[in-house]
Amino acid sequence: MGDDSEIVSHPDGGITFAGPDAVALYAATTLWAALGLYIKSGIKVNRAYTPTKMLAAAGQITGKTYKRGQHQLARDDLKIWMDTMSAALPKR
């Protein structure tokens, strides 16, 4: 993890994800939500984000390879990765 990443909460309610690790956390959170939507309803967040591409994106983050249909496993692994990264990042 880089020393230059942090999550900043602003008084007006905004949040800044600064640095590569914080941005990766934001991307993982977005993917986690997209997988949840797909698992629950079959809806894709956009037509380019196919189920296969979501699995590949999850694999890039978690370092694991997911086979067709393993969307829930990918989502669960992302949650573990997100919780770990969130705990490691400084917050102010």
Coordinates of C-alpha atoms in Angstrom, one line a residue:
M1 CA 0.0 0.0 0.0
G2 CA 1.3 3.4 -0.9
D3 CA 1.8 6.1 1.7
D4 CA 0.1 8.7 -0.5
S5 CA -3.4 7.2 -0.4
E6 CA -6.1 8.3 2.0
I7 CA -9.9 8.7 2.4
V8 CA -10.9 12.3 3.3
S9 CA -14.4 13.1 4.6
H10 CA -15.4 16.7 4.1
P11 CA -17.7 18.7 6.3
D12 CA -20.2 19.2 3.5
G13 CA -20.7 15.5 3.2
G14 CA -18.3 14.8 0.3
I15 CA -15.7 12.1 0.3
T16 CA -12.3 12.1 -1.5
F17 CA -10.5 8.9 -2.4
A18 CA -7.0 10.2 -2.9
G19 CA -4.1 8.1 -4.2
P20 CA -3.9 4.8 -6.0
D21 CA -5.0 2.5 -3.2
A22 CA -8.0 4.6 -2.3
V23 CA -9.1 4.8 -5.9
A24 CA -8.7 1.0 -6.2
L25 CA -11.0 0.7 -3.1
Y26 CA -13.6 2.9 -4.8
A27 CA -13.4 0.9 -8.0
A28 CA -13.8 -2.4 -6.0
T29 CA -16.8 -0.9 -4.2
T30 CA -18.5 0.0 -7.4
L31 CA -17.8 -3.5 -8.9
W32 CA -19.1 -5.1 -5.7
A33 CA -22.4 -3.1 -6.1
A34 CA -22.6 -4.0 -9.8
L35 CA -22.2 -7.7 -9.0
G36 CA -24.9 -7.5 -6.4
L37 CA -27.3 -5.9 -8.9
Y38 CA -26.5 -8.6 -11.4
I39 CA -26.8 -11.5 -9.0
K40 CA -30.1 -10.2 -7.6
S41 CA -31.9 -9.2 -10.8
G42 CA -29.8 -10.0 -13.8
I43 CA -29.5 -6.3 -14.6
K44 CA -26.1 -5.1 -15.8
V45 CA -25.0 -1.6 -14.9
N46 CA -24.2 -0.9 -18.5
R47 CA -24.1 -3.1 -21.6
A48 CA -20.4 -3.1 -21.9
Y49 CA -20.0 -4.5 -18.3
T50 CA -20.8 -8.1 -19.1
P51 CA -20.9 -10.8 -16.4
T52 CA -17.6 -12.2 -17.8
K53 CA -16.0 -8.7 -17.7
M54 CA -17.1 -8.3 -14.1
L55 CA -15.5 -11.6 -13.1
A56 CA -12.3 -10.5 -14.9
A57 CA -12.3 -7.2 -13.1
A58 CA -12.8 -8.8 -9.8
G59 CA -9.9 -11.2 -10.5
Q60 CA -7.6 -8.3 -11.2
I61 CA -8.4 -6.8 -7.8
T62 CA -8.4 -10.0 -5.7
G63 CA -5.7 -11.9 -7.7
K64 CA -8.0 -14.9 -8.2
T65 CA -9.5 -16.5 -11.3
Y66 CA -13.2 -16.8 -11.4
K67 CA -15.1 -19.2 -13.7
R68 CA -18.4 -18.6 -15.3
G69 CA -21.2 -18.3 -12.8
Q70 CA -19.0 -17.6 -9.8
H71 CA -20.3 -14.1 -9.3
Q72 CA -21.3 -14.5 -5.7
L73 CA -17.8 -15.9 -4.9
A74 CA -16.2 -12.9 -6.6
R75 CA -18.5 -10.6 -4.7
D76 CA -17.6 -12.2 -1.4
D77 CA -13.9 -12.1 -2.1
L78 CA -14.2 -8.4 -3.1
K79 CA -15.9 -7.7 0.2
I80 CA -13.0 -9.2 2.1
W81 CA -10.5 -7.2 0.0
M82 CA -12.5 -4.0 0.5
D83 CA -12.7 -4.5 4.3
T84 CA -9.0 -5.1 4.5
M85 CA -8.0 -2.1 2.3
S86 CA -10.5 0.2 4.1
A87 CA -9.0 -0.7 7.5
A88 CA -5.4 -0.1 6.2
L89 CA -6.1 3.3 4.6
P90 CA -5.8 6.5 6.7
K91 CA -9.0 8.4 7.1
R92 CA -9.4 12.0 8.1

